Amino acid sequence: MSIHLVIIDALNLIRRVHSAQPDPSDITRTITTTTRTLNNIIKESKPSHIIAVFDHHLQDRGWRAEILPSYKENRKPMPEPLMAGLDAIQQAWWDLGIDSLLSDGDEADDLVATLAKKVADRGQTVTIISTDKGYCQLLSPTLQIRDYFQHRWLDTPFIEAEFGVKPSQLADYWGLTGVSSSQVPGIPGVGPKAAKEILTSYPDIEAAYLAEDLPKKYRKKFDEHIKSARVCKQVSALKTDIELGFNLQDIRFNNSAD
């Protein structure tokens, strides 16, 4: 049987819909809009299996903050009306036939990555619905990322045009440049242009660091900040080995409207 698993990055979708609402306290409208959005996604993607993955809104910043204390240190808390309405949103999605997976100790990104890679590695099709380019490091012939709001695929040509590197080099890219929105510092003075130049010449951070021909303009930066680069790469990479505790049959999609 051919499988098409659709994974919804739940809070990514919900936050975007909620931020566009004229009245942030009107959760009923957010529920209606997210439900309509999901119905459109289902019609477009025709999943055989589907699940929405949520970050637990009460958990801390997870294992990444343990190795990089600045990680998402200044992130804005979820708006109170939205937090209060999450259960109702999940119930509305459940009524559509979409089960939810709630993170517990790991970020939703890692749960999505683990599930997506596990299924894609079996030769089955996986679509992640998210605007988060971090998922693009997972890209493979059977794993794709859809930015529903921009109506585009975050595919290999997109990544090469956007960053100038291969999808498999994205964690190294962010290890060098950092990610300002998540307070990931990278190597000071190494921006996108330099990171592209480095990763065009070398496959990853370690190869560049060990290379005798690393340009002098980068050698001192690497020597002084290699530890930071390694940590930033680690927090930018996705875990793909989390114990999930369920199987595909549990999230099979039965569309009663068909």
Coordinates of C-alpha atoms in Angstrom, one line a residue:
M1 CA 0.0 0.0 0.0
S2 CA 1.3 3.4 -1.0
I3 CA 1.6 5.8 2.0
H4 CA 1.5 9.6 2.0
L5 CA 2.0 10.9 5.5
V6 CA 1.3 14.6 6.1
I7 CA 2.8 16.1 9.3
I8 CA 1.4 19.4 10.5
D9 CA 3.8 21.7 12.4
A10 CA 0.8 22.7 14.5
L11 CA 2.0 25.8 16.4
N12 CA 3.7 27.1 13.3
L13 CA 0.3 27.0 11.5
I14 CA -1.8 28.2 14.4
R15 CA 0.5 31.2 15.3
R16 CA 0.4 32.4 11.7
V17 CA -3.3 32.2 11.4
H18 CA -3.8 33.8 14.9
S19 CA -1.5 36.7 14.2
A20 CA -3.5 37.6 11.1
Q21 CA -6.8 37.7 13.0
P22 CA -8.2 41.3 13.5
D23 CA -9.2 40.4 17.1
P24 CA -6.6 38.2 18.8
S25 CA -9.1 37.4 21.6
D26 CA -11.5 35.8 19.1
I27 CA -10.4 32.2 19.4
T28 CA -13.6 31.0 17.7
R29 CA -12.4 32.7 14.5
T30 CA -8.9 31.2 14.9
I31 CA -10.5 27.7 15.2
T32 CA -12.7 28.4 12.1
T33 CA -9.7 29.6 10.0
T34 CA -7.3 26.9 11.0
T35 CA -10.0 24.3 10.3
R36 CA -10.6 25.7 6.9
T37 CA -6.8 25.8 6.3
L38 CA -6.5 22.1 7.2
N39 CA -9.4 21.2 5.0
N40 CA -7.6 22.9 2.1
I41 CA -4.3 21.1 3.0
I42 CA -6.1 17.7 3.0
K43 CA -7.7 18.4 -0.4
E44 CA -4.4 19.4 -1.9
S45 CA -2.2 16.7 -0.4
K46 CA -4.7 13.7 -0.2
P47 CA -2.9 12.0 2.8
S48 CA -3.3 8.4 3.7
H49 CA -2.0 9.3 7.2
I50 CA -1.9 12.6 9.0
I51 CA -0.9 14.0 12.4
A52 CA -0.5 17.4 14.0
V53 CA 2.6 17.8 16.2
F54 CA 2.5 20.4 19.1
D55 CA 5.1 21.8 21.4
H56 CA 4.0 21.4 25.0
H57 CA 3.2 25.0 25.9
L58 CA 4.3 24.4 29.6
Q59 CA 7.7 22.9 28.8
D60 CA 11.0 24.8 29.1
R61 CA 13.3 25.4 26.2
G62 CA 14.4 21.7 26.1
W63 CA 17.8 20.1 25.6
R64 CA 19.1 22.8 23.3
A65 CA 19.0 25.4 26.1
E66 CA 21.0 23.0 28.3
I67 CA 24.0 23.1 25.9
L68 CA 23.4 26.7 24.7
P69 CA 21.8 28.8 27.5
S70 CA 21.0 31.7 25.1
Y71 CA 18.8 29.5 22.9
K72 CA 15.4 31.1 22.5
E73 CA 16.1 33.0 25.7
N74 CA 14.0 36.1 24.7
R75 CA 11.2 34.4 22.8
K76 CA 7.8 35.9 23.2
P77 CA 5.3 33.9 25.3
M78 CA 2.3 32.6 23.6
P79 CA -0.6 35.1 23.8
E80 CA -2.9 34.2 26.7
P81 CA -6.1 33.9 24.6
L82 CA -4.4 31.6 22.2
M83 CA -2.9 29.4 25.0
A84 CA -6.4 29.2 26.6
G85 CA -7.9 28.1 23.3
L86 CA -5.4 25.4 22.3
D87 CA -7.5 22.6 23.7
A88 CA -10.5 23.8 21.7
I89 CA -8.3 24.0 18.5
Q90 CA -7.0 20.5 19.1
Q91 CA -10.6 19.2 19.5
A92 CA -11.7 20.9 16.3
W93 CA -8.8 19.2 14.5
W94 CA -9.7 15.9 16.1
D95 CA -13.2 16.3 14.7
L96 CA -11.6 16.5 11.2
G97 CA -9.9 13.1 11.9
I98 CA -6.5 14.6 12.7
D99 CA -4.7 13.2 15.8
S100 CA -2.3 15.2 17.8
L101 CA 1.2 14.4 19.1
L102 CA 2.3 16.6 22.1
S103 CA 6.0 17.0 22.8
D104 CA 7.2 16.0 26.3
G105 CA 10.8 17.0 26.9
D106 CA 11.7 17.3 23.2
E107 CA 10.8 20.1 20.9
A108 CA 8.1 19.4 18.3
D109 CA 10.7 19.9 15.6
D110 CA 12.5 16.8 16.7
L111 CA 9.3 14.7 16.9
V112 CA 8.4 15.8 13.4
A113 CA 11.9 15.0 12.1
T114 CA 12.0 11.6 13.7
L115 CA 8.6 10.5 12.4
A116 CA 9.2 12.0 8.9
K117 CA 12.6 10.4 8.4
K118 CA 11.5 7.0 9.7
V119 CA 8.7 6.9 7.2
A120 CA 10.6 8.5 4.3
D121 CA 13.5 6.0 4.8
R122 CA 11.1 3.2 4.1
G123 CA 10.5 4.7 0.7
Q124 CA 7.1 6.2 1.6
T125 CA 6.1 9.8 0.8
V126 CA 6.1 12.4 3.6
T127 CA 5.0 16.0 3.4
I128 CA 5.8 18.4 6.3
I129 CA 3.5 21.5 6.4
S130 CA 5.5 24.3 7.8
T131 CA 7.2 27.6 7.0
D132 CA 10.2 26.6 9.1
K133 CA 13.2 26.2 6.8
G134 CA 15.0 24.1 9.5
Y135 CA 13.1 21.1 8.2
C136 CA 14.8 21.4 4.9
Q137 CA 17.9 19.6 6.2
L138 CA 15.7 16.5 6.0
L139 CA 14.9 16.8 2.3
S140 CA 15.1 13.6 0.3
P141 CA 13.4 12.1 -2.7
T142 CA 10.5 11.0 -0.6
L143 CA 10.4 13.8 2.0
Q144 CA 9.1 17.3 1.0
I145 CA 8.3 20.5 2.9
R146 CA 5.3 22.7 1.9
D147 CA 5.0 26.3 2.9
Y148 CA 1.2 26.5 2.7
F149 CA 1.0 30.3 3.2
Q150 CA 3.4 31.2 0.5
H151 CA 2.1 28.4 -1.8
R152 CA 5.6 27.1 -2.4
W153 CA 7.7 24.0 -1.9
L154 CA 10.8 24.4 0.3
D155 CA 12.8 22.1 -1.9
T156 CA 16.5 21.7 -2.9
P157 CA 16.5 24.4 -5.6
F158 CA 14.8 26.8 -3.1
I159 CA 17.5 26.1 -0.4
E160 CA 20.3 26.5 -2.9
A161 CA 18.9 29.8 -4.1
E162 CA 18.1 31.1 -0.6
F163 CA 21.3 30.0 1.2
G164 CA 23.7 28.8 -1.5
V165 CA 24.3 25.5 0.2
K166 CA 22.9 21.9 0.0
P167 CA 20.1 21.0 2.4
S168 CA 22.5 18.6 4.1
Q169 CA 24.8 21.5 5.0
L170 CA 22.1 23.7 6.6
A171 CA 23.1 22.8 10.2
D172 CA 26.7 23.7 9.3
Y173 CA 25.5 26.9 7.7
W174 CA 23.6 28.0 10.8
G175 CA 26.6 26.8 13.0
L176 CA 28.6 29.4 11.1
T177 CA 26.1 32.3 10.7
G178 CA 24.0 31.7 13.8
V179 CA 20.2 32.2 13.9
S180 CA 19.4 35.6 15.4
S181 CA 15.7 34.8 16.0
S182 CA 16.7 31.9 18.3
Q183 CA 19.7 33.6 19.9
V184 CA 22.1 31.2 18.3
P185 CA 25.4 33.1 17.9
G186 CA 27.5 31.1 15.4
I187 CA 30.9 32.5 14.6
P188 CA 31.2 36.3 15.0
G189 CA 31.9 38.0 11.7
V190 CA 30.8 35.0 9.5
G191 CA 27.7 36.0 7.7
P192 CA 25.7 34.4 4.9
K193 CA 28.2 35.3 2.1
A194 CA 31.1 33.9 4.0
A195 CA 29.3 30.8 5.1
K196 CA 28.3 30.1 1.5
E197 CA 31.9 30.5 0.4
I198 CA 33.2 28.2 3.1
L199 CA 30.6 25.5 2.6
T200 CA 31.2 25.6 -1.2
S201 CA 34.8 24.8 -0.6
Y202 CA 34.4 22.3 2.3
P203 CA 31.6 19.9 3.1
D204 CA 31.2 20.9 6.7
I205 CA 32.5 22.9 9.7
E206 CA 35.0 20.2 10.7
A207 CA 36.5 19.8 7.3
A208 CA 37.0 23.6 7.0
Y209 CA 38.5 23.8 10.5
L210 CA 41.0 21.0 9.7
A211 CA 41.9 22.3 6.2
E212 CA 45.4 23.7 5.8
D213 CA 44.2 25.9 3.0
L214 CA 41.4 27.6 4.9
P215 CA 41.7 31.3 3.9
K216 CA 43.5 33.4 6.5
K217 CA 40.5 35.7 6.8
Y218 CA 38.7 32.8 8.4
R219 CA 41.4 30.9 10.2
K220 CA 41.5 33.1 13.2
K221 CA 37.7 33.2 13.5
F222 CA 37.6 29.4 13.4
D223 CA 40.5 29.0 15.9
E224 CA 38.8 31.3 18.4
H225 CA 35.2 30.2 17.9
I226 CA 35.2 26.6 16.8
K227 CA 33.6 25.4 20.0
S228 CA 30.7 27.9 19.5
A229 CA 30.3 26.8 15.9
R230 CA 30.1 23.1 17.0
V231 CA 27.4 23.9 19.6
C232 CA 25.4 26.1 17.3
K233 CA 25.5 23.3 14.6
Q234 CA 24.3 20.8 17.2
V235 CA 21.3 22.9 18.3
S236 CA 20.5 23.7 14.6
A237 CA 20.4 20.0 13.7
L238 CA 17.3 18.0 14.2
K239 CA 17.1 14.8 16.3
T240 CA 15.8 11.9 14.4
D241 CA 16.0 9.1 17.0
I242 CA 13.2 9.9 19.5
E243 CA 11.0 7.1 20.8
L244 CA 7.6 7.9 19.4
G245 CA 5.4 5.2 21.1
F246 CA 2.9 4.7 18.3
N247 CA 2.7 3.2 14.8
L248 CA 1.4 4.5 11.4
Q249 CA -1.9 2.6 11.8
D250 CA -2.7 4.8 14.7
I251 CA -2.7 7.9 12.5
R252 CA -4.4 6.6 9.4
F253 CA -6.7 9.2 7.9
N254 CA -10.2 8.3 7.3
N255 CA -11.9 11.1 5.5
S256 CA -15.6 10.7 6.2
A257 CA -16.3 13.3 3.5
D258 CA -15.1 10.9 0.8

